[in-house]
């Protein structure tokens, strides 16, 4: 769930939350244009940012390779297609901006986009658990929601249809990058098994937690202010779960007393909202400290903890009696993510520093490497990719 939407929802539910620094007149980061489109580009990471960057380079006829650590593309927008008859988003799920982001990503007016999206209704049921009792209201009564759901698709499904066909032959999988040497004219990128790749410019599109944990060694070291920003941003962990039940005993959203704090967020929600399905699937979204209670458990203990929490809230053992199946996703345990995303209240100037290019050779794209106006979403990842490519070819 997007920062603004989440804060609005929680705030209107009476849950206190801090406001992120107000940002005014955030122009994009410094542009170190050398006025020469590069002859070759390596993109590290095939998440939304890496895929969007490759797609934009392909549109401009620039040679590129995407090097991905995992055996597949997608990163934190991966989905599960086995749990129900619609894709379940294990990471990025909602569209947090207008649906015009989809043609913005495709960047080609001749392409007709058929992906369906749906917003929420003001009459949708919202429940709030205060630790003792559950109360009900409507989404309209708490200010509504601007978020959109994909209908029968997902962020990953959208990328598979409109972006992947142009880039899939340029992706090299199962190749974790551990070194980037930008000390000479060309940039040399080294993988964990010693394989090297050379290009004129490199776009680093791996999660910031990967840089924070020094998975990639830079030669020379990154500029001090950049390394400081990498070290100092707080990246929240993340956990999602999806529970299938025999009946739908919940509304569109269920707020909890700690749905929004300085340390994290969590909320239950109707994951099958807007889908053409008979499955009743309740989603649990949690990041930061609120995710830890679930991440600290596994297997049946984790399942029973969540069912017990729901039984306590809804009463009559309704969750455990109606339980059919569940799936979980712990983002801290993913070796090439190691966390969810940067906390909502982070200092925007640190974010802006993260987004800056280095020596006209290293460019950064991803939900963390923005101009500081917005971060931690798919749309910010793709917009940062656009910014990086524009800067590189200008
Ligand atoms: C629980 C959760 C809920 C979310 N909900 C939403 C939401 O509702 N809406 C929304 O817009 N956003 C949401 N997000 C955020 C969204 O998923 C991310 O902003 C988006 O995926 C970032 O894209 P990216 O390309 O920057 O990074 P990623 O998606 O993480 O992609 C990075 C890629 O780099 C690869 N990689 C990592 N290390 C290496 C290496 N050393 N060498 C080579 N490749 C490497 C990874 O395998 C991965 O494929 C959510 C995220 C989480 C975790």
Tab-separated table of C-alpha atoms and ligand atoms in Angstrom:
chain	number	residue	atom	x	y	z
A	1	UNK	CA	0.000	0.000	0.000
A	2	UNK	CA	1.214	3.428	-0.930
A	3	UNK	CA	2.425	5.800	1.735
A	4	UNK	CA	-0.112	8.535	1.029
A	5	UNK	CA	-3.062	6.182	0.776
A	6	UNK	CA	-2.030	4.232	3.799
A	7	UNK	CA	-1.523	7.282	5.931
A	8	UNK	CA	-4.825	8.694	4.825
A	9	UNK	CA	-6.663	5.497	5.605
A	10	UNK	CA	-5.031	5.074	8.996
A	11	UNK	CA	-5.376	8.729	9.854
A	12	UNK	CA	-9.040	8.687	9.081
A	13	UNK	CA	-9.436	5.544	11.115
A	14	UNK	CA	-8.086	7.567	14.025
A	15	UNK	CA	-4.709	5.865	13.996
A	16	UNK	CA	-1.958	8.377	14.602
A	17	UNK	CA	0.841	8.653	12.102
A	18	UNK	CA	3.781	10.884	11.378
A	19	UNK	CA	3.828	12.905	8.220
A	20	UNK	CA	6.753	12.614	5.926
A	21	UNK	CA	8.663	15.846	5.392
A	22	UNK	CA	6.793	18.136	3.087
A	23	UNK	CA	8.691	18.445	-0.117
A	24	UNK	CA	8.503	21.486	-2.242
A	25	UNK	CA	10.030	22.282	-5.586
A	26	UNK	CA	12.026	19.077	-5.886
A	27	UNK	CA	13.726	19.367	-9.207
A	28	UNK	CA	15.478	16.295	-10.548
A	29	UNK	CA	18.995	15.417	-9.482
A	30	UNK	CA	22.036	16.953	-11.065
A	31	UNK	CA	22.385	16.076	-14.719
A	32	UNK	CA	25.905	15.327	-15.802
A	33	UNK	CA	25.094	15.116	-19.460
A	34	UNK	CA	27.939	14.388	-21.833
A	35	UNK	CA	25.675	14.811	-24.893
A	36	UNK	CA	26.620	11.420	-26.334
A	37	UNK	CA	24.220	8.497	-26.320
A	38	UNK	CA	26.162	5.471	-25.042
A	39	UNK	CA	27.067	2.607	-27.357
A	40	UNK	CA	26.506	-0.044	-24.732
A	41	UNK	CA	24.727	-0.193	-21.401
A	42	UNK	CA	24.578	-2.851	-18.688
A	43	UNK	CA	21.566	-2.828	-16.411
A	44	UNK	CA	21.936	-4.718	-13.140
A	45	UNK	CA	18.605	-6.125	-11.969
A	46	UNK	CA	15.439	-7.101	-13.851
A	47	UNK	CA	12.843	-5.657	-11.511
A	48	UNK	CA	10.434	-2.957	-12.733
A	49	UNK	CA	13.214	-0.344	-12.851
A	50	UNK	CA	15.672	-2.534	-14.755
A	51	UNK	CA	12.987	-3.749	-17.162
A	52	UNK	CA	11.710	-0.208	-17.759
A	53	UNK	CA	15.253	1.057	-18.368
A	54	UNK	CA	15.957	-1.723	-20.885
A	55	UNK	CA	12.650	-1.089	-22.602
A	56	UNK	CA	13.405	2.623	-23.016
A	57	UNK	CA	16.907	1.871	-24.343
A	58	UNK	CA	15.415	-0.656	-26.794
A	59	UNK	CA	13.017	2.027	-28.028
A	60	UNK	CA	16.043	4.210	-28.760
A	61	UNK	CA	18.032	1.458	-30.430
A	62	UNK	CA	20.796	1.489	-27.817
A	63	UNK	CA	22.632	-1.793	-27.081
A	64	UNK	CA	21.971	-3.100	-23.601
A	65	UNK	CA	22.137	-6.205	-21.459
A	66	UNK	CA	20.197	-6.803	-18.276
A	67	UNK	CA	22.004	-8.968	-15.731
A	68	UNK	CA	19.727	-10.555	-13.158
A	69	UNK	CA	20.738	-12.523	-10.060
A	70	UNK	CA	17.556	-14.566	-9.905
A	71	UNK	CA	16.263	-17.214	-12.302
A	72	UNK	CA	13.448	-14.874	-13.368
A	73	UNK	CA	12.541	-11.202	-13.848
A	74	UNK	CA	10.214	-9.200	-11.605
A	75	UNK	CA	12.017	-8.622	-8.312
A	76	UNK	CA	9.598	-7.343	-5.684
A	77	UNK	CA	6.583	-7.488	-8.036
A	78	UNK	CA	6.620	-11.269	-8.318
A	79	UNK	CA	3.220	-12.932	-8.262
A	80	UNK	CA	1.721	-16.322	-7.486
A	81	UNK	CA	-0.579	-17.813	-10.129
A	82	UNK	CA	-1.220	-21.144	-8.403
A	83	UNK	CA	-3.167	-20.030	-5.324
A	84	UNK	CA	-6.265	-18.709	-7.107
A	85	UNK	CA	-7.619	-18.030	-10.580
A	86	UNK	CA	-6.106	-14.534	-10.533
A	87	UNK	CA	-2.470	-13.570	-9.855
A	88	UNK	CA	-1.672	-12.832	-6.223
A	89	UNK	CA	0.907	-10.045	-5.859
A	90	UNK	CA	3.502	-11.145	-3.324
A	91	UNK	CA	5.070	-7.666	-3.258
A	92	UNK	CA	3.926	-4.569	-5.169
A	93	UNK	CA	0.166	-4.870	-5.664
A	94	UNK	CA	-1.730	-1.576	-5.905
A	95	UNK	CA	-1.313	1.184	-8.479
A	96	UNK	CA	-0.803	4.233	-6.310
A	97	UNK	CA	-1.187	6.813	-9.055
A	98	UNK	CA	-3.655	7.348	-11.907
A	99	UNK	CA	-4.010	4.542	-14.449
A	100	UNK	CA	-2.280	6.816	-16.972
A	101	UNK	CA	0.947	5.396	-15.485
A	102	UNK	CA	0.369	2.322	-17.680
A	103	UNK	CA	0.566	4.156	-21.059
A	104	UNK	CA	3.329	6.270	-19.528
A	105	UNK	CA	5.376	3.087	-19.038
A	106	UNK	CA	4.564	1.742	-22.512
A	107	UNK	CA	5.603	5.082	-23.986
A	108	UNK	CA	4.152	4.225	-27.381
A	109	UNK	CA	0.850	5.769	-28.452
A	110	UNK	CA	0.357	3.085	-31.117
A	111	UNK	CA	-0.013	0.380	-28.440
A	112	UNK	CA	-3.503	-0.257	-27.117
A	113	UNK	CA	-3.427	-1.195	-23.464
A	114	UNK	CA	-6.115	-3.673	-22.486
A	115	UNK	CA	-5.035	-4.261	-18.881
A	116	UNK	CA	-8.044	-3.657	-16.653
A	117	UNK	CA	-7.840	-1.771	-13.381
A	118	UNK	CA	-10.468	-0.926	-10.778
A	119	UNK	CA	-10.653	1.588	-7.965
A	120	UNK	CA	-12.443	1.316	-4.649
A	121	UNK	CA	-16.021	2.440	-3.916
A	122	UNK	CA	-16.977	4.845	-1.186
A	123	UNK	CA	-19.544	2.285	0.000
A	124	UNK	CA	-16.876	-0.378	0.638
A	125	UNK	CA	-16.819	-1.764	4.172
A	126	UNK	CA	-13.881	-0.757	6.371
A	127	UNK	CA	-13.442	-2.326	9.801
A	128	UNK	CA	-11.331	-1.125	12.666
A	129	UNK	CA	-10.039	-3.231	15.543
A	130	UNK	CA	-8.971	-1.155	18.530
A	131	UNK	CA	-7.665	-4.101	20.525
A	132	UNK	CA	-11.036	-4.802	22.163
A	133	UNK	CA	-13.860	-4.209	19.753
A	134	UNK	CA	-14.380	-4.055	16.041
A	135	UNK	CA	-16.253	-1.136	14.498
A	136	UNK	CA	-17.485	-0.666	10.962
A	137	UNK	CA	-17.639	2.260	8.615
A	138	UNK	CA	-17.453	2.863	4.887
A	139	UNK	CA	-14.464	3.868	2.852
A	140	UNK	CA	-16.313	7.040	1.865
A	141	UNK	CA	-16.707	7.979	5.520
A	142	UNK	CA	-12.961	7.925	6.003
A	143	UNK	CA	-12.122	9.849	2.859
A	144	UNK	CA	-12.118	7.200	0.118
A	145	UNK	CA	-9.122	5.703	-1.647
A	146	UNK	CA	-7.320	6.579	-4.872
A	147	UNK	CA	-5.581	3.204	-5.127
A	148	UNK	CA	-6.267	0.946	-8.095
A	149	UNK	CA	-6.222	-2.848	-8.295
A	150	UNK	CA	-5.323	-4.815	-11.384
A	151	UNK	CA	-8.282	-6.951	-12.476
A	152	UNK	CA	-7.172	-10.491	-13.349
A	153	UNK	CA	-3.618	-9.266	-13.650
A	154	UNK	CA	-0.828	-7.694	-11.618
A	155	UNK	CA	2.114	-5.361	-11.980
A	156	UNK	CA	4.121	-8.354	-13.176
A	157	UNK	CA	1.407	-9.361	-15.650
A	158	UNK	CA	1.420	-5.857	-17.064
A	159	UNK	CA	5.197	-5.895	-17.527
A	160	UNK	CA	5.030	-9.372	-19.101
A	161	UNK	CA	2.536	-8.177	-21.699
A	162	UNK	CA	3.891	-4.758	-22.608
A	163	UNK	CA	7.543	-4.510	-21.602
A	164	UNK	CA	9.108	-7.961	-21.567
A	165	UNK	CA	8.687	-8.813	-25.296
A	166	UNK	CA	11.112	-5.976	-26.200
A	167	UNK	CA	13.778	-6.956	-23.664
A	168	UNK	CA	13.547	-10.662	-22.907
A	169	UNK	CA	16.355	-11.644	-25.269
A	170	UNK	CA	18.689	-9.202	-23.519
A	171	UNK	CA	18.322	-10.651	-20.008
A	172	UNK	CA	20.997	-12.890	-18.522
A	173	UNK	CA	19.688	-14.808	-15.488
A	174	UNK	CA	21.282	-16.497	-12.470
A	175	UNK	CA	24.141	-14.002	-12.474
A	176	UNK	CA	24.480	-12.071	-9.195
A	177	UNK	CA	26.760	-9.077	-9.636
A	178	UNK	CA	29.362	-8.568	-6.917
A	179	UNK	CA	31.685	-5.947	-8.397
A	180	UNK	CA	31.497	-2.763	-10.480
A	181	UNK	CA	34.772	-1.188	-11.579
A	182	UNK	CA	34.286	2.258	-13.083
A	183	UNK	CA	37.903	3.395	-12.723
A	184	UNK	CA	38.691	3.338	-16.453
A	185	UNK	CA	36.902	4.351	-19.634
A	186	UNK	CA	34.555	1.387	-19.766
A	187	UNK	CA	32.767	-0.008	-16.763
A	188	UNK	CA	33.600	-3.610	-15.861
A	189	UNK	CA	30.974	-5.583	-14.022
A	190	UNK	CA	31.870	-8.853	-12.297
A	191	UNK	CA	29.534	-11.633	-11.240
A	192	UNK	CA	29.827	-13.938	-8.230
A	193	UNK	CA	31.408	-16.658	-10.363
A	194	UNK	CA	34.012	-14.310	-11.840
A	195	UNK	CA	32.329	-13.673	-15.188
A	196	UNK	CA	32.945	-10.117	-16.470
A	197	UNK	CA	30.827	-7.832	-18.614
A	198	UNK	CA	31.918	-4.508	-20.077
A	199	UNK	CA	29.885	-1.504	-21.179
A	200	UNK	CA	30.206	2.226	-21.578
A	201	UNK	CA	27.631	2.900	-18.891
A	202	UNK	CA	25.906	0.940	-16.151
A	203	UNK	CA	22.486	1.325	-14.582
A	204	UNK	CA	22.386	-0.088	-11.070
A	205	UNK	CA	18.790	-1.250	-10.529
A	206	UNK	CA	19.150	-3.440	-7.443
A	207	UNK	CA	17.323	-2.733	-4.168
A	208	UNK	CA	19.087	-0.267	-1.880
A	209	UNK	CA	19.306	-2.933	0.843
A	210	UNK	CA	21.644	-4.854	-1.484
A	211	UNK	CA	23.963	-1.831	-1.586
A	212	UNK	CA	23.572	-1.247	2.151
A	213	UNK	CA	24.705	-4.809	2.782
A	214	UNK	CA	27.708	-4.276	0.476
A	215	UNK	CA	26.786	-7.141	-1.832
A	216	UNK	CA	28.342	-5.121	-4.682
A	217	UNK	CA	31.863	-3.785	-4.347
A	218	UNK	CA	32.494	-0.489	-6.208
A	219	UNK	CA	35.936	0.495	-7.570
A	220	UNK	CA	36.613	3.262	-6.812
A	221	UNK	CA	34.353	3.545	-3.790
A	222	UNK	CA	31.171	5.516	-4.333
A	223	UNK	CA	31.366	9.235	-3.492
A	224	UNK	CA	31.146	9.878	0.212
A	225	UNK	CA	27.738	11.561	0.194
A	226	UNK	CA	26.267	8.737	-1.854
A	227	UNK	CA	27.702	6.041	0.411
A	228	UNK	CA	26.478	7.962	3.465
A	229	UNK	CA	22.981	8.117	2.006
A	230	UNK	CA	23.069	4.369	1.276
A	231	UNK	CA	24.197	3.658	4.834
A	232	UNK	CA	21.765	6.027	6.506
A	233	UNK	CA	18.400	5.313	4.889
A	234	UNK	CA	16.209	2.988	6.905
A	235	UNK	CA	14.853	0.094	4.905
A	236	UNK	CA	11.819	-1.662	6.340
A	237	UNK	CA	11.498	-5.419	6.197
A	238	UNK	CA	8.274	-6.828	4.775
A	239	UNK	CA	5.924	-9.786	5.059
A	240	UNK	CA	2.711	-10.621	3.200
A	241	UNK	CA	0.295	-13.495	3.672
A	242	UNK	CA	-2.831	-14.620	1.850
A	243	UNK	CA	-5.448	-16.778	3.555
A	244	UNK	CA	-8.248	-18.570	1.725
A	245	UNK	CA	-11.508	-19.031	3.652
A	246	UNK	CA	-14.865	-20.720	3.085
A	247	UNK	CA	-16.692	-17.409	3.612
A	248	UNK	CA	-15.999	-13.692	3.395
A	249	UNK	CA	-16.276	-12.415	6.962
A	250	UNK	CA	-14.220	-9.255	6.401
A	251	UNK	CA	-14.544	-5.967	4.500
A	252	UNK	CA	-12.281	-4.200	2.031
A	253	UNK	CA	-9.854	-3.193	4.800
A	254	UNK	CA	-9.285	-4.023	8.449
A	255	UNK	CA	-7.265	-1.474	10.439
A	256	UNK	CA	-5.415	-2.416	13.623
A	257	UNK	CA	-4.151	-0.267	16.529
A	258	UNK	CA	-0.613	-0.400	15.132
A	259	UNK	CA	-1.573	-0.105	11.476
A	260	UNK	CA	0.628	2.966	11.222
A	261	UNK	CA	3.527	3.872	13.482
A	262	UNK	CA	6.970	5.383	13.021
A	263	UNK	CA	8.359	1.869	12.956
A	264	UNK	CA	6.120	0.279	10.340
A	265	UNK	CA	2.649	-0.587	9.111
A	266	UNK	CA	0.236	-3.478	8.814
A	267	UNK	CA	-3.276	-4.030	7.582
A	268	UNK	CA	-5.579	-6.860	6.523
A	269	UNK	CA	-7.444	-6.393	3.253
A	270	UNK	CA	-9.668	-8.184	0.787
A	271	UNK	CA	-7.075	-9.484	-1.681
A	272	UNK	CA	-9.763	-10.729	-4.078
A	273	UNK	CA	-11.308	-7.274	-4.345
A	274	UNK	CA	-12.385	-6.532	-7.939
A	275	UNK	CA	-11.398	-10.011	-9.124
A	276	UNK	CA	-13.583	-12.394	-11.048
A	277	UNK	CA	-13.308	-15.233	-8.547
A	278	UNK	CA	-15.325	-17.204	-6.030
A	279	UNK	CA	-12.295	-17.478	-3.750
A	280	UNK	CA	-12.396	-15.572	-0.454
A	281	UNK	CA	-8.838	-14.392	0.078
A	282	UNK	CA	-7.789	-12.157	2.935
A	283	UNK	CA	-4.417	-10.458	2.518
A	284	UNK	CA	-2.053	-9.351	5.259
A	285	UNK	CA	0.372	-6.549	4.424
A	286	UNK	CA	3.062	-5.711	6.982
A	287	UNK	CA	6.319	-3.778	6.885
A	288	UNK	CA	8.892	-2.664	9.436
A	289	UNK	CA	8.502	-3.647	13.072
A	290	UNK	CA	4.916	-4.772	12.503
A	291	UNK	CA	6.164	-7.493	10.148
A	292	UNK	CA	8.577	-8.992	12.672
A	293	UNK	CA	5.965	-10.875	14.721
A	294	UNK	CA	5.111	-12.877	11.596
A	295	UNK	CA	8.678	-13.163	10.293
A	296	UNK	CA	9.818	-14.607	13.616
A	297	UNK	CA	7.529	-17.606	13.105
A	298	UNK	CA	7.311	-20.209	10.383
A	299	UNK	CA	5.162	-23.109	9.191
A	300	UNK	CA	2.132	-24.059	11.263
A	301	UNK	CA	3.068	-21.713	14.125
A	302	UNK	CA	2.982	-18.758	11.724
A	303	UNK	CA	-0.345	-19.882	10.235
A	304	UNK	CA	-1.907	-20.433	13.659
A	305	UNK	CA	-0.666	-17.071	14.941
A	306	UNK	CA	-2.482	-15.284	12.108
A	307	UNK	CA	-5.637	-17.410	12.439
A	308	UNK	CA	-5.659	-16.764	16.181
A	309	UNK	CA	-5.276	-13.028	15.582
A	310	UNK	CA	-8.255	-13.106	13.209
A	311	UNK	CA	-10.320	-15.287	15.572
A	312	UNK	CA	-9.689	-12.778	18.369
A	313	UNK	CA	-10.796	-9.879	16.174
A	314	UNK	CA	-13.820	-11.454	14.496
A	315	UNK	CA	-14.884	-13.908	17.234
A	316	UNK	CA	-16.515	-17.356	17.105
A	317	UNK	CA	-13.357	-19.015	15.712
A	318	UNK	CA	-14.604	-17.845	12.346
A	319	UNK	CA	-11.127	-17.750	10.802
A	320	UNK	CA	-9.808	-21.083	12.039
A	321	UNK	CA	-13.109	-22.853	11.303
A	322	UNK	CA	-13.269	-21.444	7.765
A	323	UNK	CA	-9.568	-21.789	6.939
A	324	UNK	CA	-8.749	-23.539	3.650
A	325	UNK	CA	-5.199	-22.656	2.628
A	326	UNK	CA	-2.567	-19.944	2.748
A	327	UNK	CA	0.667	-18.649	1.197
A	328	UNK	CA	3.264	-16.296	2.673
A	329	UNK	CA	6.092	-14.087	1.442
A	330	UNK	CA	8.906	-12.948	3.715
A	331	UNK	CA	10.867	-10.300	1.793
A	332	UNK	CA	13.726	-10.252	4.314
A	333	UNK	CA	14.491	-13.848	3.372
A	334	UNK	CA	14.785	-13.127	-0.358
A	335	UNK	CA	18.535	-13.026	-1.086
A	336	UNK	CA	18.207	-10.393	-3.803
A	337	UNK	CA	15.819	-8.087	-1.952
A	338	UNK	CA	16.664	-8.650	1.749
A	339	UNK	CA	13.929	-6.181	2.797
A	340	UNK	CA	10.758	-4.453	1.595
A	341	UNK	CA	11.427	-0.775	0.957
A	342	UNK	CA	12.596	2.512	2.457
A	343	UNK	CA	10.472	3.755	5.351
A	344	UNK	CA	7.845	6.329	4.501
A	345	UNK	CA	9.184	9.004	6.850
A	346	UNK	CA	12.728	8.961	5.464
A	347	UNK	CA	14.515	12.236	4.747
A	348	UNK	CA	13.795	13.165	1.125
A	349	UNK	CA	17.251	14.689	0.680
A	350	UNK	CA	18.864	11.308	1.355
A	351	UNK	CA	16.594	9.821	-1.297
A	352	UNK	CA	17.594	12.486	-3.755
A	353	UNK	CA	21.281	11.760	-3.141
A	354	UNK	CA	20.641	8.060	-3.714
A	355	UNK	CA	19.264	8.879	-7.162
A	356	UNK	CA	22.260	10.842	-8.401
A	357	UNK	CA	24.522	9.475	-11.108
A	358	UNK	CA	28.289	9.112	-10.675
A	359	UNK	CA	30.959	10.254	-13.154
A	360	UNK	CA	28.663	9.979	-16.209
A	361	UNK	CA	29.098	6.229	-15.937
A	362	UNK	CA	26.994	4.892	-13.102
A	363	UNK	CA	23.286	5.575	-13.055
A	364	UNK	CA	20.837	4.411	-10.425
A	365	UNK	CA	17.263	3.320	-11.074
A	366	UNK	CA	14.767	1.823	-8.675
A	367	UNK	CA	12.186	2.697	-6.057
A	368	UNK	CA	14.921	4.062	-3.779
A	369	UNK	CA	16.858	6.089	-6.348
A	370	UNK	CA	14.417	8.892	-6.992
A	371	UNK	CA	14.544	12.666	-7.029
A	372	UNK	CA	13.219	12.656	-3.467
A	373	UNK	CA	9.605	13.500	-4.272
A	374	UNK	CA	8.228	9.998	-3.924
A	375	UNK	CA	9.695	6.537	-3.375
A	376	UNK	CA	9.051	2.870	-2.557
A	377	UNK	CA	6.547	2.132	-5.326
A	378	UNK	CA	6.532	0.561	-8.756
A	379	UNK	CA	5.687	3.862	-10.406
A	380	UNK	CA	8.618	5.583	-8.681
A	381	UNK	CA	10.918	2.750	-9.816
A	382	UNK	CA	9.896	3.122	-13.461
A	383	UNK	CA	10.032	6.913	-13.357
A	384	UNK	CA	13.531	6.757	-11.925
A	385	UNK	CA	14.498	4.452	-14.802
A	386	UNK	CA	13.157	6.996	-17.258
A	387	UNK	CA	15.124	9.751	-15.548
A	388	UNK	CA	18.326	7.669	-15.637
A	389	UNK	CA	17.921	6.842	-19.333
A	390	UNK	CA	17.095	10.436	-20.237
A	391	UNK	CA	20.140	11.680	-18.388
A	392	UNK	CA	22.322	9.056	-20.025
A	393	UNK	CA	21.272	9.753	-23.603
A	394	UNK	CA	20.843	13.500	-23.420
B	1	LIG	C1	5.516	-6.181	0.791
B	1	LIG	C2	5.606	-5.171	-0.318
B	1	LIG	C3	4.463	-4.509	-0.736
B	1	LIG	C4	4.532	-3.561	-1.749
B	1	LIG	N1	3.384	-2.960	-2.199
B	1	LIG	C5	3.440	-2.101	-3.252
B	1	LIG	C6	2.256	-1.644	-3.856
B	1	LIG	O1	1.140	-2.006	-3.467
B	1	LIG	N2	2.374	-0.798	-4.911
B	1	LIG	C7	3.582	-0.388	-5.410
B	1	LIG	O2	3.622	0.404	-6.350
B	1	LIG	N3	4.721	-0.862	-4.848
B	1	LIG	C8	4.682	-1.716	-3.818
B	1	LIG	N4	5.824	-2.259	-3.321
B	1	LIG	C9	7.116	-1.752	-3.831
B	1	LIG	C10	7.501	-2.326	-5.175
B	1	LIG	O3	7.431	-3.727	-5.175
B	1	LIG	C11	8.915	-1.873	-5.459
B	1	LIG	O4	8.920	-0.460	-5.385
B	1	LIG	C12	9.410	-2.256	-6.840
B	1	LIG	O5	9.398	-3.641	-7.031
B	1	LIG	C13	10.840	-1.724	-6.989
B	1	LIG	O6	11.352	-2.076	-8.252
B	1	LIG	P1	12.910	-2.116	-8.470
B	1	LIG	O7	13.119	-2.505	-9.884
B	1	LIG	O8	13.503	-0.858	-7.974
B	1	LIG	O9	13.454	-3.256	-7.469
B	1	LIG	P2	13.122	-4.809	-7.424
B	1	LIG	O10	11.714	-5.053	-7.782
B	1	LIG	O11	13.587	-5.287	-6.104
B	1	LIG	O12	14.062	-5.421	-8.562
B	1	LIG	C14	15.457	-5.464	-8.384
B	1	LIG	C15	16.038	-6.645	-9.166
B	1	LIG	O13	17.461	-6.677	-8.940
B	1	LIG	C16	17.866	-8.028	-8.793
B	1	LIG	N5	19.142	-8.059	-8.058
B	1	LIG	C17	19.352	-7.811	-6.742
B	1	LIG	N6	20.659	-7.922	-6.444
B	1	LIG	C18	21.297	-8.229	-7.601
B	1	LIG	C19	22.647	-8.454	-7.944
B	1	LIG	N7	23.638	-8.397	-7.028
B	1	LIG	N8	22.964	-8.750	-9.234
B	1	LIG	C20	21.979	-8.804	-10.186
B	1	LIG	N9	20.676	-8.614	-9.907
B	1	LIG	C21	20.329	-8.313	-8.626
B	1	LIG	C22	16.717	-8.657	-8.028
B	1	LIG	O14	16.722	-10.078	-8.143
B	1	LIG	C23	15.512	-7.997	-8.704
B	1	LIG	O15	15.058	-8.726	-9.820
B	1	LIG	C24	5.774	-3.244	-2.339
B	1	LIG	C25	6.923	-3.943	-1.945
B	1	LIG	C26	6.833	-4.893	-0.958
B	1	LIG	C27	8.080	-5.648	-0.568
